[in-house]
mmCIF file of C-alpha atoms in Angstrom:
data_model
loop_
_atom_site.group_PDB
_atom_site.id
_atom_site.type_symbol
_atom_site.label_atom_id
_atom_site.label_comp_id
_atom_site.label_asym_id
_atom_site.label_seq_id
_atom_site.Cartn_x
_atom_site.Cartn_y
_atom_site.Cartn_z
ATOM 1 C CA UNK K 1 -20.552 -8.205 15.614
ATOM 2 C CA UNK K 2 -19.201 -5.051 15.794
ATOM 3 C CA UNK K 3 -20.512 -1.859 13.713
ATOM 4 C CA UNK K 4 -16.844 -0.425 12.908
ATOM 5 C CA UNK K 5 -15.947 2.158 10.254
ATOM 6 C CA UNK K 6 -13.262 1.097 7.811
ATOM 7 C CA UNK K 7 -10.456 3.236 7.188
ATOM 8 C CA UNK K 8 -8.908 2.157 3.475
ATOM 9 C CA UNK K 9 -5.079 3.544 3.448
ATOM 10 C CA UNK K 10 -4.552 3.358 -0.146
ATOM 11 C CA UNK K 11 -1.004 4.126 -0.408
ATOM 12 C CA UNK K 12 1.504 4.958 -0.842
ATOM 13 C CA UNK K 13 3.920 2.202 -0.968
ATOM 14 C CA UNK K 14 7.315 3.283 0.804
ATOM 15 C CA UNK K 15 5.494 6.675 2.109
ATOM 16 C CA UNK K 16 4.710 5.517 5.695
ATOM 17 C CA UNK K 17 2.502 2.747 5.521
ATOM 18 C CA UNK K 18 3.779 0.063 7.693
ATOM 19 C CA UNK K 19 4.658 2.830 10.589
ATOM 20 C CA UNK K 20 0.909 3.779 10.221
ATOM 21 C CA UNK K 21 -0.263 0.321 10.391
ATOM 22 C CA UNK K 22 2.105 -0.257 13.865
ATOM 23 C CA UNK K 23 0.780 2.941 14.872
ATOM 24 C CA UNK K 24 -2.666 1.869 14.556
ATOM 25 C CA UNK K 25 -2.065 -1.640 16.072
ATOM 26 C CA UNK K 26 -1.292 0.246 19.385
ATOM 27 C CA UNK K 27 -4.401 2.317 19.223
ATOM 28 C CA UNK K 28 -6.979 1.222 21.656
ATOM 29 C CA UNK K 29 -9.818 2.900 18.910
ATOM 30 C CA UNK K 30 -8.438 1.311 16.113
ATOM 31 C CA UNK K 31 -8.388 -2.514 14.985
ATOM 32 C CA UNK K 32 -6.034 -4.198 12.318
ATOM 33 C CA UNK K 33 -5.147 -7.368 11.149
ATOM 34 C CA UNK K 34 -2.551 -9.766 11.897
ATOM 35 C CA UNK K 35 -1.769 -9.396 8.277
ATOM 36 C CA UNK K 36 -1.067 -5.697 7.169
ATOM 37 C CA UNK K 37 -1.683 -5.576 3.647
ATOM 38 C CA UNK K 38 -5.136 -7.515 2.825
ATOM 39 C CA UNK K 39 -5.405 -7.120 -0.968
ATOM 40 C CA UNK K 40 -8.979 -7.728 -1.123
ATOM 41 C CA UNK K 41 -10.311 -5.742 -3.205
ATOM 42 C CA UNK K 42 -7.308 -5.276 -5.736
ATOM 43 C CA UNK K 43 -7.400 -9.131 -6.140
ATOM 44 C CA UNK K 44 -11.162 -8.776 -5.889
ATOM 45 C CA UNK K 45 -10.960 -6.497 -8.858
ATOM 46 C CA UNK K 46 -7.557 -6.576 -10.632
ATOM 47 C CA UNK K 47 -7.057 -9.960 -12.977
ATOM 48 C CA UNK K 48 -3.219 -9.048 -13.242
ATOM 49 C CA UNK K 49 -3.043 -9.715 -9.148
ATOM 50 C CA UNK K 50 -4.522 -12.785 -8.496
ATOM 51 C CA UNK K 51 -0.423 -13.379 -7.605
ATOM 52 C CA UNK K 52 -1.099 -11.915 -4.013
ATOM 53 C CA UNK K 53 -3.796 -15.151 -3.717
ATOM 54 C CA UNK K 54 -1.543 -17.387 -5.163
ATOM 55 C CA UNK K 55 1.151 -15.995 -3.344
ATOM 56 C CA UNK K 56 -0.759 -16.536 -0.228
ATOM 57 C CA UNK K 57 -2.112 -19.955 -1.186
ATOM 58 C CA UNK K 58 1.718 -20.991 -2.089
ATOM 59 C CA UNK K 59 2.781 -20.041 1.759
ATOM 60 C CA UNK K 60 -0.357 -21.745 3.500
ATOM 61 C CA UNK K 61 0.522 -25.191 1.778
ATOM 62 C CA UNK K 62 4.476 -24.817 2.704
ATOM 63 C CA UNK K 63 3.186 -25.601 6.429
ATOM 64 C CA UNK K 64 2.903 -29.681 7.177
ATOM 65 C CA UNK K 65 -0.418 -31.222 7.281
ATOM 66 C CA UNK K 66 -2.394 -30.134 10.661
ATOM 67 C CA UNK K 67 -4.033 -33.618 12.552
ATOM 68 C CA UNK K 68 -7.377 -33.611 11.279
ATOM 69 C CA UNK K 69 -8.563 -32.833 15.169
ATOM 70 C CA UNK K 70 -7.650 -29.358 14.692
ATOM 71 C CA UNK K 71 -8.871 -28.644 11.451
ATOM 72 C CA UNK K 72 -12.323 -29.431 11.987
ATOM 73 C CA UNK K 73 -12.076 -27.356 15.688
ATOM 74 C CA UNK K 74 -14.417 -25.368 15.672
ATOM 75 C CA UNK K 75 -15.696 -22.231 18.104
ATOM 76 C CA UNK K 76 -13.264 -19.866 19.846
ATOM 77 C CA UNK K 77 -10.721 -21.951 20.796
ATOM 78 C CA UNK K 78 -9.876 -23.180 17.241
ATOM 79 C CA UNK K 79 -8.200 -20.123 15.709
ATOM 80 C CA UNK K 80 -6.184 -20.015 18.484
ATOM 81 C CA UNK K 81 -5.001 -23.684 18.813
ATOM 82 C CA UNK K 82 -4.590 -23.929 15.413
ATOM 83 C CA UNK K 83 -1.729 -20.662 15.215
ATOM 84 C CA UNK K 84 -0.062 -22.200 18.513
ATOM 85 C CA UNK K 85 0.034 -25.558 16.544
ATOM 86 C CA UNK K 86 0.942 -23.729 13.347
ATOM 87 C CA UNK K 87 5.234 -22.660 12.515
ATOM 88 C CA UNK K 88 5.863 -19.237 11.350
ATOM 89 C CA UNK K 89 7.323 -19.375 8.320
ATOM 90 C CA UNK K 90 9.245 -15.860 6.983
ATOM 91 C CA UNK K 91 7.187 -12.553 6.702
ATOM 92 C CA UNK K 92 4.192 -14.677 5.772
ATOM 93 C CA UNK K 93 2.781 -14.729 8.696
ATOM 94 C CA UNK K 94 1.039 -17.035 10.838
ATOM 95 C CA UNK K 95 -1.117 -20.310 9.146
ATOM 96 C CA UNK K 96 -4.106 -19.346 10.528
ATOM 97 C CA UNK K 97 -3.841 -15.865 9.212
ATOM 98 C CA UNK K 98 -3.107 -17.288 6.052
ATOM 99 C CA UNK K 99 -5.837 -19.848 5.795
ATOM 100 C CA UNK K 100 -7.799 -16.647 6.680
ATOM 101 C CA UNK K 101 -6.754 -14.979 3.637
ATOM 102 C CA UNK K 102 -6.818 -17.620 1.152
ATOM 103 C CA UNK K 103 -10.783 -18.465 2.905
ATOM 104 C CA UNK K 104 -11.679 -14.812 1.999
ATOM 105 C CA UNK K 105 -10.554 -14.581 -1.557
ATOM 106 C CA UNK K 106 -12.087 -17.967 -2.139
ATOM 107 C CA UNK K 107 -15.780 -16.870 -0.851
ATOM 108 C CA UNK K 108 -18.233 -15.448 -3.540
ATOM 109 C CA UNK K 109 -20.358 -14.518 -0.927
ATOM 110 C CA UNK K 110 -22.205 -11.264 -1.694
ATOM 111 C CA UNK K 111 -21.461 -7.345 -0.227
ATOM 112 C CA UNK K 112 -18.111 -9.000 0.891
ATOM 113 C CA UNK K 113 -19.460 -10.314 3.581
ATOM 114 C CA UNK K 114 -15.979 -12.257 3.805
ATOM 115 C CA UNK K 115 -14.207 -9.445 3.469
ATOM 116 C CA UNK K 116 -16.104 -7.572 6.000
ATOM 117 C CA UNK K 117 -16.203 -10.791 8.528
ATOM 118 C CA UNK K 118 -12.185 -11.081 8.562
ATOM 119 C CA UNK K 119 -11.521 -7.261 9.429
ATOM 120 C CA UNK K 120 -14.006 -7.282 11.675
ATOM 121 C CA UNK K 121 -12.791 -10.393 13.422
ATOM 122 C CA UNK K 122 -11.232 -9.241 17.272
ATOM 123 C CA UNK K 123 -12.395 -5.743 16.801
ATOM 124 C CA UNK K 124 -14.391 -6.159 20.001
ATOM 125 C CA UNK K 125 -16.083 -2.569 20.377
ATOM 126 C CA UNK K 126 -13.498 -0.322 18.389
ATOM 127 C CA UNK K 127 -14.726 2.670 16.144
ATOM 128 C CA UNK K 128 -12.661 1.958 13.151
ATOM 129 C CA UNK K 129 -10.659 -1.449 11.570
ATOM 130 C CA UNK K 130 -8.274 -0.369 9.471
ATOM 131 C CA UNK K 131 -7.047 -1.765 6.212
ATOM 132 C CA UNK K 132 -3.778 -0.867 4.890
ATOM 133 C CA UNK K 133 -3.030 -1.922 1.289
ATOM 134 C CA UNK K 134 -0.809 0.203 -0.500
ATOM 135 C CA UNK K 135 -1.717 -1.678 -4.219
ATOM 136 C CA UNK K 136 -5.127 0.168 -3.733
ATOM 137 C CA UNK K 137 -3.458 3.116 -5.113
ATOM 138 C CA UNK K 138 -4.518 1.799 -8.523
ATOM 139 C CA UNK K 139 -8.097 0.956 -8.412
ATOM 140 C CA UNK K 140 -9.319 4.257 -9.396
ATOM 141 C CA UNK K 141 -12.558 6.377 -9.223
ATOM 142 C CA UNK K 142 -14.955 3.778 -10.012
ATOM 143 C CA UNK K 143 -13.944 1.413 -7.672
ATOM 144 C CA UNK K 144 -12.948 3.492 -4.628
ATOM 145 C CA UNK K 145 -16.657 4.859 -4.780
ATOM 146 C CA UNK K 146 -17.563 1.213 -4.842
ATOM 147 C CA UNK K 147 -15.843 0.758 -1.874
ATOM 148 C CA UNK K 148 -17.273 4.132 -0.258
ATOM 149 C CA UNK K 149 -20.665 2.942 -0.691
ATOM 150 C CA UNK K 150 -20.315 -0.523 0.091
ATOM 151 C CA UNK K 151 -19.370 0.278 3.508
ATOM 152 C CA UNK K 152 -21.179 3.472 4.893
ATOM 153 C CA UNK K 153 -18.885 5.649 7.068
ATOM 154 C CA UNK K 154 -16.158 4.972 5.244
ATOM 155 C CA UNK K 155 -13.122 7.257 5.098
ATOM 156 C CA UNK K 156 -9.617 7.223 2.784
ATOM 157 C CA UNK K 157 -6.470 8.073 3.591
ATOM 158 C CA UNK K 158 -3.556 9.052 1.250
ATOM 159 C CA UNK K 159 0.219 8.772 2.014
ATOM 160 C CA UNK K 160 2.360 10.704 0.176
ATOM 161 C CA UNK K 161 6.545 11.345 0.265
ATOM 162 C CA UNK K 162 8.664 12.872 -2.581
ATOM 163 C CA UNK K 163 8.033 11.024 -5.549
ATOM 164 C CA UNK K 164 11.991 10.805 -6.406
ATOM 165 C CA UNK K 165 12.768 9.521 -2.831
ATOM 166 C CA UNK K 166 9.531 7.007 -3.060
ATOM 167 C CA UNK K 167 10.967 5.700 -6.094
ATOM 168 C CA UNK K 168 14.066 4.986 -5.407
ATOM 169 C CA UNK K 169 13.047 3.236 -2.168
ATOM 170 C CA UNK K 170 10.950 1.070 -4.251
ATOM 171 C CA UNK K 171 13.406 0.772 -6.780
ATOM 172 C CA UNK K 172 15.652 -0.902 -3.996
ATOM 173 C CA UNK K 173 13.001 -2.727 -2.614
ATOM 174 C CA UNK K 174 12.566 -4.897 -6.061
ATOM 175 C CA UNK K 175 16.189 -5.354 -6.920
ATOM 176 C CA UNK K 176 16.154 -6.693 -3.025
ATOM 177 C CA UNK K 177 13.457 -9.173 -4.288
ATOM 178 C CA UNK K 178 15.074 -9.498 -7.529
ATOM 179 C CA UNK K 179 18.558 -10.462 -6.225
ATOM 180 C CA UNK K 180 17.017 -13.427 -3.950
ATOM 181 C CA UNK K 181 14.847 -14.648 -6.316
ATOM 182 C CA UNK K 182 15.968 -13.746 -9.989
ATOM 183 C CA UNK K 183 19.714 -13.737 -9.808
ATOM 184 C CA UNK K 184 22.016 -11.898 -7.536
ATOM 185 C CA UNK K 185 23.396 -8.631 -8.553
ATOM 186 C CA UNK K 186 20.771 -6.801 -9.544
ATOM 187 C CA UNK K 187 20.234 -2.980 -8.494
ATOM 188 C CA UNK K 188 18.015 0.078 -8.150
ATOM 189 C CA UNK K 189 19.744 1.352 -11.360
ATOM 190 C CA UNK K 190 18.888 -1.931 -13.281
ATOM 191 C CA UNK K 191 14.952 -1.723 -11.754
ATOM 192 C CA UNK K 192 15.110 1.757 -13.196
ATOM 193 C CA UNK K 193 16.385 0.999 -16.575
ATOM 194 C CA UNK K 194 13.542 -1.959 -16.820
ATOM 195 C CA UNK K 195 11.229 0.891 -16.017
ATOM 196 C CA UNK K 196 12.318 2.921 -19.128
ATOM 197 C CA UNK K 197 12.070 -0.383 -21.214
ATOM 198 C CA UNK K 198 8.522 -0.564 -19.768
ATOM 199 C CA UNK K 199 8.849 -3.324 -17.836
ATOM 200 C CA UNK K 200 8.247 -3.549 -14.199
ATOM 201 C CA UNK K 201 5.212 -1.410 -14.993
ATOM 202 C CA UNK K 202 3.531 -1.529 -11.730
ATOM 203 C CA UNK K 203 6.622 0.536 -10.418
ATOM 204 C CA UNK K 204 4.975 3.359 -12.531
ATOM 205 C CA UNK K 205 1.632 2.582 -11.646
ATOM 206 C CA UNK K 206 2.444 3.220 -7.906
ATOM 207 C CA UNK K 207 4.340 6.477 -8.379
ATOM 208 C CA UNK K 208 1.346 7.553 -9.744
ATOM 209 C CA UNK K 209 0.131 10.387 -7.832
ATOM 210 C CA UNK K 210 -1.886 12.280 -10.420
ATOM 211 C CA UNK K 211 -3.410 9.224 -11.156
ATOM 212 C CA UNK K 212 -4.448 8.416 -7.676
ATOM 213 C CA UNK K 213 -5.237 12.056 -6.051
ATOM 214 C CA UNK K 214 -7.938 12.195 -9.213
ATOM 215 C CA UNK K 215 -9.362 8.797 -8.208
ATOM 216 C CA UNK K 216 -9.882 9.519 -4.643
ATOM 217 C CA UNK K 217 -11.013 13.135 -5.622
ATOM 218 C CA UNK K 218 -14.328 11.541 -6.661
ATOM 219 C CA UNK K 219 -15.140 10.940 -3.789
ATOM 220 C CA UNK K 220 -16.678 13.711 -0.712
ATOM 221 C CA UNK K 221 -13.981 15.589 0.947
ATOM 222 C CA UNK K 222 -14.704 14.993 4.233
ATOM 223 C CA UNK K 223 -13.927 11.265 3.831
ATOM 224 C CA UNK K 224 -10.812 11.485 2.559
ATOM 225 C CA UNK K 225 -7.193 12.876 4.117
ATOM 226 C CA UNK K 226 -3.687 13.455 3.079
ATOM 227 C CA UNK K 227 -0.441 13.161 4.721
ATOM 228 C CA UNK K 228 2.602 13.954 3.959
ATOM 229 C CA UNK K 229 5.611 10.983 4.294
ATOM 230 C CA UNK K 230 7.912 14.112 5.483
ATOM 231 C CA UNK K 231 5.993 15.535 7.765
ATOM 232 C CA UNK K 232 3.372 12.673 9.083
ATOM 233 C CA UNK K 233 6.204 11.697 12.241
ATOM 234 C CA UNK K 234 5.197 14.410 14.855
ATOM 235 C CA UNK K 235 2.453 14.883 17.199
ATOM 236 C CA UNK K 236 0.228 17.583 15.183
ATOM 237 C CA UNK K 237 0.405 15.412 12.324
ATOM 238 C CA UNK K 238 -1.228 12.478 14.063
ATOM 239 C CA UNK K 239 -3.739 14.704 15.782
ATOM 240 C CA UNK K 240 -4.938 15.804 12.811
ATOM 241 C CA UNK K 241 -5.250 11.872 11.781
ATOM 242 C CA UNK K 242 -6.963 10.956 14.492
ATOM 243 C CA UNK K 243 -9.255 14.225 14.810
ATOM 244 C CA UNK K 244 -10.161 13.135 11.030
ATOM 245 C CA UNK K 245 -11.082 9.552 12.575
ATOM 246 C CA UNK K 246 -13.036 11.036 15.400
ATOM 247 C CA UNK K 247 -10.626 8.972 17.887
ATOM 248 C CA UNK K 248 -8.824 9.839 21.103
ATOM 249 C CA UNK K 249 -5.102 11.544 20.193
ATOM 250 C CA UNK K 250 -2.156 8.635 21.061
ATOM 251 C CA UNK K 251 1.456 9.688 20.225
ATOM 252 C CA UNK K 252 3.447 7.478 18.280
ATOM 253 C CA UNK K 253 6.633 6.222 18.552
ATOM 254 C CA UNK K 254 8.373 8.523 15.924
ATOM 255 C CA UNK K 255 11.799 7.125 15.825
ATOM 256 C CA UNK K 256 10.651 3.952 14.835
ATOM 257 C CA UNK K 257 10.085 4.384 11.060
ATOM 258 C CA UNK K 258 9.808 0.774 10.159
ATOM 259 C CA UNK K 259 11.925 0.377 6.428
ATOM 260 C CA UNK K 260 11.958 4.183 6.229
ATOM 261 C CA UNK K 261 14.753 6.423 5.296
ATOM 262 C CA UNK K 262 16.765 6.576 2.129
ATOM 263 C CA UNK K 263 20.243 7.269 0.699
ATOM 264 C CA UNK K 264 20.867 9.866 -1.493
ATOM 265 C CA UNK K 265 24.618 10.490 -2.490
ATOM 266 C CA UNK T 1 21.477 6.961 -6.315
ATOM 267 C CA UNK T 2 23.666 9.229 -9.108
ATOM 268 C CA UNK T 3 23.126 12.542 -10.193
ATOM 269 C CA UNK T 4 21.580 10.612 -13.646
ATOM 270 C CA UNK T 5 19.610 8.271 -11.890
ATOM 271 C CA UNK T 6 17.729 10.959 -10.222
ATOM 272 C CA UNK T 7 17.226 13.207 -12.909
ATOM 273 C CA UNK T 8 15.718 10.429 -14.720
ATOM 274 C CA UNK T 9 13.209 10.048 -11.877
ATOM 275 C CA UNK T 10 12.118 13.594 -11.644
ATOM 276 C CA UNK T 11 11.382 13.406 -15.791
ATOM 277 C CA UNK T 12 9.397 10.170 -15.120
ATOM 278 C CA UNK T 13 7.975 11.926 -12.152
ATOM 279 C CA UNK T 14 7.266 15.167 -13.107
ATOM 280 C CA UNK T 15 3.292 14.727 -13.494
ATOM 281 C CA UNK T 16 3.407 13.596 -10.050
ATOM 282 C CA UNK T 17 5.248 16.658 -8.380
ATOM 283 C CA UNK T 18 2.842 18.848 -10.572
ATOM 284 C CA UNK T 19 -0.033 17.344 -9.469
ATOM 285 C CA UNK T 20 0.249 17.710 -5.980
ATOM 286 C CA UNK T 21 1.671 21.263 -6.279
ATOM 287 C CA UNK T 22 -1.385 22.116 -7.721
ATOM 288 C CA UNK T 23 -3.645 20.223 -5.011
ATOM 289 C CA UNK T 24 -1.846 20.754 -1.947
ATOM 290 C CA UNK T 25 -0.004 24.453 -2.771
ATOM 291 C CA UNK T 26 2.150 25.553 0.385
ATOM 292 C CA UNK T 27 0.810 22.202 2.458
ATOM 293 C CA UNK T 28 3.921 20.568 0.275
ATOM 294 C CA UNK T 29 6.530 19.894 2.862
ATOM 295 C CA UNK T 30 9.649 22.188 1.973
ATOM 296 C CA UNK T 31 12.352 18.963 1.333
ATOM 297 C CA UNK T 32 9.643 18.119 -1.829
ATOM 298 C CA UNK T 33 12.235 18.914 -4.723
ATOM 299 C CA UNK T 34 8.834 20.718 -6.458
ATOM 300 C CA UNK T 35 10.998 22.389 -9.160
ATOM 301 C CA UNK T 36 10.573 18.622 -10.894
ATOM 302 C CA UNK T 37 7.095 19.533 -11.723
ATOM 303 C CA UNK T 38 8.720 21.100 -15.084
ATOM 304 C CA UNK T 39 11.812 18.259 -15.617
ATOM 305 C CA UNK T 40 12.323 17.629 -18.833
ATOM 306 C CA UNK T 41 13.927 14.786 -20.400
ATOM 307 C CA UNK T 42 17.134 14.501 -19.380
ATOM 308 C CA UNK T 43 19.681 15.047 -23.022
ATOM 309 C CA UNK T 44 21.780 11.434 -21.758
ATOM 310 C CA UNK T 45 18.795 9.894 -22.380
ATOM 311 C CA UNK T 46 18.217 8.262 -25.533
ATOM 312 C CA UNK T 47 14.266 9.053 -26.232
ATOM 313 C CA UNK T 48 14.161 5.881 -28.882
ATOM 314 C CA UNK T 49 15.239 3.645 -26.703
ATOM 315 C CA UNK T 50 12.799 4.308 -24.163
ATOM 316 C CA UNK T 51 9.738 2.411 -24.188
ATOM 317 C CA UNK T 52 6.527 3.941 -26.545
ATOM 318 C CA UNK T 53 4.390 3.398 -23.308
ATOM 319 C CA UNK T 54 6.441 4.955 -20.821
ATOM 320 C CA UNK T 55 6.495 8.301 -22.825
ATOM 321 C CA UNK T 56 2.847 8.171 -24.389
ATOM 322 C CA UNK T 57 2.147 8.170 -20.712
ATOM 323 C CA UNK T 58 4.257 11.221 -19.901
ATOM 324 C CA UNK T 59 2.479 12.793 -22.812
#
């Protein structure tokens, strides 16, 4: 097995994560998942998410019944007979990669050693695998140095993009979500007044810079960087990144900013 | 997004813009609307109908 770093991308949501994770899918240096957003350890960690594993568990039982055959496969042609057997179903991904998922937050094995095996899995000889969950944004100290000294040669990265423009972006986001599965109608105005009624709390929790530039501020410089939403999209910007990561300089594609970009009238 | 909406946002917000003026200084990228760092609530707002824990955590 490989002896990768990890890279943890903690956040933020709607500042640049899912370009970043694209970005880093096309690196030769740098390994991801199938699956951007693992939630490990904030389902490891946080009670109030277990959703993401039920979530998860909920979309790996929509699939029908596999023939027993190709459940019990086993060796390194059974991932791979099992996803071309397996329907993709929405943004859920592939079964495989969920049965993945749901194996992972199922193990109790100790020093995540499930954890570890997943993001490790297909990283061949690459320096880095990279996981990019923007919900870690609300672990805090404790647990980021948890994290930082359960896996040696770890480094953290920070996204960050005008709070007001974040917000609104995720503001839209959830009435999106809200409209096809609450009731239609709902908008970024109605998100916003929940907020002020204190509901939708974890809206708050993820705007929280202060909170999170504190938490990660425990930990040595060196092993953490910031980047700016605004200014992340150009060629110095992604040097620096990958000068930070010790890996060869790629460009990216920067006028593909995947769900980027917001109205303001 | 309305002229109330957002000032709403850069109240709820303003720890946020502070915070990284502080840490990052002239690194902030220029479009950052860093005057919110000292937003105040906005007068439309009625302050007792907005939730104890949203402005306990504004301080």
């Amino acid at each position: 097995m490989t002896q990768a770093n990890f890279l943890f991308c903690v956040g933020a949501q709607k500042a640049g994560t899912t370009w970043l994770y694209s970005y880093f899918a096309a690196h030769p240096q740098v390994h991801v998942q199938p699956i951007k957003e693992i939630h490990y350890f904030n389902v490891l960690w946080d009670s109030k998410q277990i959703g993401f594993r039920r979530m998860r568990e909920k979309h790996l039982a929509s699939f029908p019944p596999l023939p027993k055959s190709v459940l019990t496969l086993t060796g390194r042609f059974a991932r791979g007979a099992r996803s071309i057997l397996a329907t993709e179903r929405g943004d859920g991904g592939l079964y495989e990669d969920s049965r993945r998922l749901v194996e992972m937050y199922a193990s109790e094995e100790p020093d995540h050693a499930a954890y570890r095996r997943l993001m490790l899995d297909g990283a061949a000889d690459k320096p880095w695998v990279a996981d990019i969950t923007p919900d870690y944004s609300v672990l805090g100290g404790r647990r980021y140095r948890q994290m930082s000294d359960a896996f040696p040669g770890s480094k953290f990265l920070y996204l960050m993009r005008d709070p007001v423009q974040r917000m609104w972006s995720h503001l839209k986001m959830r009435a999106e979500w809200m409209c096809a599965h609450v009731r239609p109608g709902i908008t970024a105005g109605d998100v916003l007044q929940k907020v002020l009624e204190g509901r939708e709390r974890h809206i708050l929790d993820r705007s929280n810079y202060r909170g999170t530039l504190f938490a990660l501020g425990q930990l040595p410089a060196d092993r953490v960087k910031y980047m700016f939403y605004e200014t992340m999209f150009a060629n110095d910007a992604i040097a620096g990144l990958c000068r930070f990561l010790g890996v060869d300089f790629h460009p990216g594609n920067y006028n593909h900013r995947v769900r980027g970009g917001v109205e303001v009238s | 997004m309305t002229v109330e909406q957002r000032n709403t946002m850069r109240w709820l917000l303003a720890p946020s813009y502070k915070a990284v003026s502080r840490a990052f200084g002239d690194e902030v990228p220029a479009s950052w609307d860093v005057s919110a760092a000292e937003a105040q609530i906005p007068d439309f707002l009625d302050r007792s109908k907005i939730h104890h824990s949203v402005l306990e955590r504004l301080g």
